CSV table of C-alpha atoms in Angstrom, one decimal:
chain,number,residue,atom,x,y,z
A,8,MET,CA,-59.1,-58.1,102.4
A,9,LYS,CA,-58.1,-60.3,99.3
A,10,LYS,CA,-54.4,-60.9,98.9
A,11,HIS,CA,-53.1,-60.2,95.2
A,12,PHE,CA,-50.0,-61.7,93.7
A,13,GLY,CA,-49.5,-59.4,90.6
A,14,GLY,CA,-45.8,-58.5,91.6
A,15,THR,CA,-44.8,-62.2,92.4
A,16,LEU,CA,-46.5,-63.3,89.0
A,17,ILE,CA,-44.7,-60.6,87.1
A,18,SER,CA,-41.4,-61.5,88.6
A,19,GLN,CA,-41.9,-65.2,87.9
A,20,VAL,CA,-43.0,-64.2,84.3
A,21,LYS,CA,-40.1,-62.1,83.7
A,22,GLN,CA,-37.5,-64.9,84.8
A,23,LEU,CA,-39.3,-67.6,82.7
A,24,GLN,CA,-39.3,-65.2,79.8
A,25,ASP,CA,-35.5,-64.4,80.1
A,26,ARG,CA,-34.7,-68.1,80.2
A,27,ALA,CA,-37.0,-68.7,77.1
A,28,PHE,CA,-35.8,-65.9,75.1
A,29,ASN,CA,-32.1,-66.8,75.8
A,30,LYS,CA,-32.9,-70.3,74.5
A,31,ILE,CA,-34.5,-68.9,71.4
A,32,LEU,CA,-31.7,-66.7,70.8
A,33,LYS,CA,-29.2,-69.8,70.8
A,34,GLU,CA,-31.8,-71.7,68.5
A,35,GLU,CA,-31.6,-68.7,66.1
A,36,GLY,CA,-27.7,-68.8,66.3
A,37,ILE,CA,-27.4,-65.6,68.1
A,38,TYR,CA,-24.5,-65.6,70.3
A,39,GLU,CA,-23.6,-62.0,70.3
A,40,PHE,CA,-25.8,-61.0,73.0
A,41,ASN,CA,-28.1,-62.3,75.7
A,42,GLY,CA,-31.9,-61.5,76.6
A,43,GLN,CA,-31.2,-58.8,79.1
A,44,GLN,CA,-28.9,-56.9,76.6
A,45,GLY,CA,-31.7,-57.5,74.0
A,46,ARG,CA,-33.8,-54.8,76.1
A,47,ILE,CA,-31.3,-52.2,75.2
A,48,LEU,CA,-31.0,-53.5,71.6
A,49,PHE,CA,-34.7,-53.4,71.2
A,50,ALA,CA,-35.1,-49.7,72.6
A,51,LEU,CA,-32.4,-48.6,70.2
A,52,TRP,CA,-34.0,-50.5,67.2
A,53,LYS,CA,-37.2,-48.4,67.9
A,54,ASN,CA,-35.5,-45.1,68.4
A,55,GLU,CA,-32.3,-45.3,66.4
A,56,LYS,CA,-30.1,-43.1,68.7
A,57,LEU,CA,-30.7,-42.4,72.3
A,58,SER,CA,-28.9,-40.7,75.4
A,59,LEU,CA,-28.1,-42.8,78.3
A,60,ILE,CA,-31.1,-41.2,80.2
A,61,GLU,CA,-33.5,-41.7,77.5
A,62,LEU,CA,-32.2,-45.5,77.2
A,63,SER,CA,-32.7,-45.6,80.9
A,64,ARG,CA,-36.2,-44.6,80.7
A,65,LYS,CA,-37.1,-46.8,77.8
A,66,THR,CA,-35.5,-50.1,79.4
A,67,SER,CA,-36.2,-49.4,83.1
A,68,LEU,CA,-32.9,-49.9,83.9
A,69,ALA,CA,-30.9,-48.0,86.4
A,70,LYS,CA,-28.3,-45.8,85.0
A,71,THR,CA,-25.5,-47.5,86.8
A,72,THR,CA,-26.6,-51.0,85.6
A,73,LEU,CA,-27.2,-49.5,82.2
A,74,SER,CA,-23.8,-47.9,82.0
A,75,ALA,CA,-22.0,-51.1,82.6
A,76,MET,CA,-24.1,-53.0,80.0
A,77,VAL,CA,-23.7,-50.5,77.5
A,78,GLU,CA,-19.8,-50.3,78.0
A,79,ARG,CA,-19.6,-54.2,77.7
A,80,MET,CA,-21.7,-54.0,74.5
A,81,LYS,CA,-19.5,-51.4,73.1
A,82,ASN,CA,-16.6,-53.3,73.8
A,83,GLU,CA,-18.1,-56.3,72.1
A,84,GLY,CA,-18.9,-54.3,69.0
A,85,LEU,CA,-22.8,-54.3,69.4
A,86,LEU,CA,-23.2,-50.5,70.1
A,87,ILE,CA,-21.5,-47.3,69.2
A,88,VAL,CA,-21.3,-44.6,71.9
A,89,GLU,CA,-20.3,-41.0,70.9
A,90,GLY,CA,-20.5,-37.6,72.6
A,91,SER,CA,-23.7,-35.6,71.7
A,92,LYS,CA,-23.1,-32.8,69.4
A,93,GLU,CA,-25.8,-30.8,71.2
A,94,ASP,CA,-24.6,-31.6,74.9
A,95,LYS,CA,-20.8,-32.5,75.3
A,96,ARG,CA,-21.7,-33.9,78.5
A,97,SER,CA,-24.1,-36.4,77.3
A,98,LEU,CA,-23.6,-39.6,75.2
A,99,VAL,CA,-25.5,-40.8,72.4
A,100,ILE,CA,-25.7,-44.7,71.9
A,101,TYR,CA,-26.7,-46.4,68.7
A,102,LEU,CA,-26.4,-49.8,67.1
A,103,SER,CA,-23.4,-50.9,65.3
A,104,ASP,CA,-23.4,-52.4,61.8
A,105,LYS,CA,-22.6,-55.7,63.4
A,106,THR,CA,-26.0,-55.8,65.4
A,107,LEU,CA,-27.9,-54.3,62.3
A,108,SER,CA,-26.6,-57.4,60.4
A,109,LEU,CA,-28.5,-59.5,62.8
A,110,GLU,CA,-31.9,-57.9,62.1
A,111,GLY,CA,-33.4,-61.0,60.4
A,112,LYS,CA,-32.5,-63.3,63.2
A,113,ILE,CA,-33.5,-61.0,65.8
A,114,ASN,CA,-36.9,-60.4,64.2
A,115,ARG,CA,-37.5,-64.3,64.2
A,116,ALA,CA,-36.5,-64.6,67.8
A,117,THR,CA,-38.7,-61.7,68.8
A,118,LYS,CA,-41.6,-63.1,67.1
A,119,LYS,CA,-41.0,-66.5,68.6
A,120,ILE,CA,-41.0,-65.3,72.2
A,121,SER,CA,-44.1,-63.1,71.5
A,122,ASP,CA,-46.0,-66.0,70.0
A,123,ILE,CA,-45.1,-68.0,73.1
A,124,PHE,CA,-46.1,-65.1,75.4
A,125,TYR,CA,-49.5,-64.5,74.0
A,126,LYS,CA,-50.3,-68.3,73.1
A,127,ASP,CA,-54.0,-69.0,73.3
A,128,PHE,CA,-54.9,-65.3,73.9
A,129,SER,CA,-57.6,-63.6,72.0
A,130,GLU,CA,-56.7,-60.4,70.3
A,131,GLU,CA,-58.9,-58.8,72.9
A,132,GLU,CA,-57.2,-60.6,75.9
A,133,ALA,CA,-53.8,-59.7,74.4
A,134,ASN,CA,-54.8,-56.1,74.2
A,135,GLU,CA,-56.3,-56.1,77.8
A,136,LEU,CA,-53.0,-57.7,79.2
A,137,ASP,CA,-50.8,-55.0,77.5
A,138,ARG,CA,-53.2,-52.3,78.7
A,139,LEU,CA,-53.2,-53.6,82.4
A,140,LEU,CA,-49.4,-54.2,82.5
A,141,GLY,CA,-49.0,-50.6,81.0
A,142,LYS,CA,-51.0,-49.3,84.0
A,143,VAL,CA,-49.0,-51.2,86.5
A,144,LYS,CA,-45.8,-49.9,84.9
A,145,GLU,CA,-47.2,-46.3,85.1
A,146,ASN,CA,-48.1,-46.8,88.8
A,147,LEU,CA,-44.6,-47.8,89.5
A,148,ILE,CA,-43.2,-44.8,87.6
A,149,ASP,CA,-45.5,-42.5,89.6
A,150,GLU,CA,-44.2,-43.8,92.8
């Protein structure tokens, strides 16, 4: 049976991507958050307001880890956390004006990391990689 190393490679890619993205954030003059917190901001940028459960699903972060990160980011003025009008037991999380003001810098940083990630890929290769990684993600979610 042939041995495959997808999990190891994904883990290594994630570590390298985190380091590269943190470096790019500094180059863009973004010191307000790090790459790990960027996952939360990216999910909120695409969805505007999310509950903690929805944010957990979109970022693949455990609720306990996410709760601690959201609390820190709220205290740093990056996020706004309010009680849900529909469900008083639930929280609604969204971006603060401080974070929204960083949009141009964040867009440049995101484009730079994407350009590095897909460097020398054809459009077909990039699409296939996205499709295959999405399939791996779904396999893990199903498990």
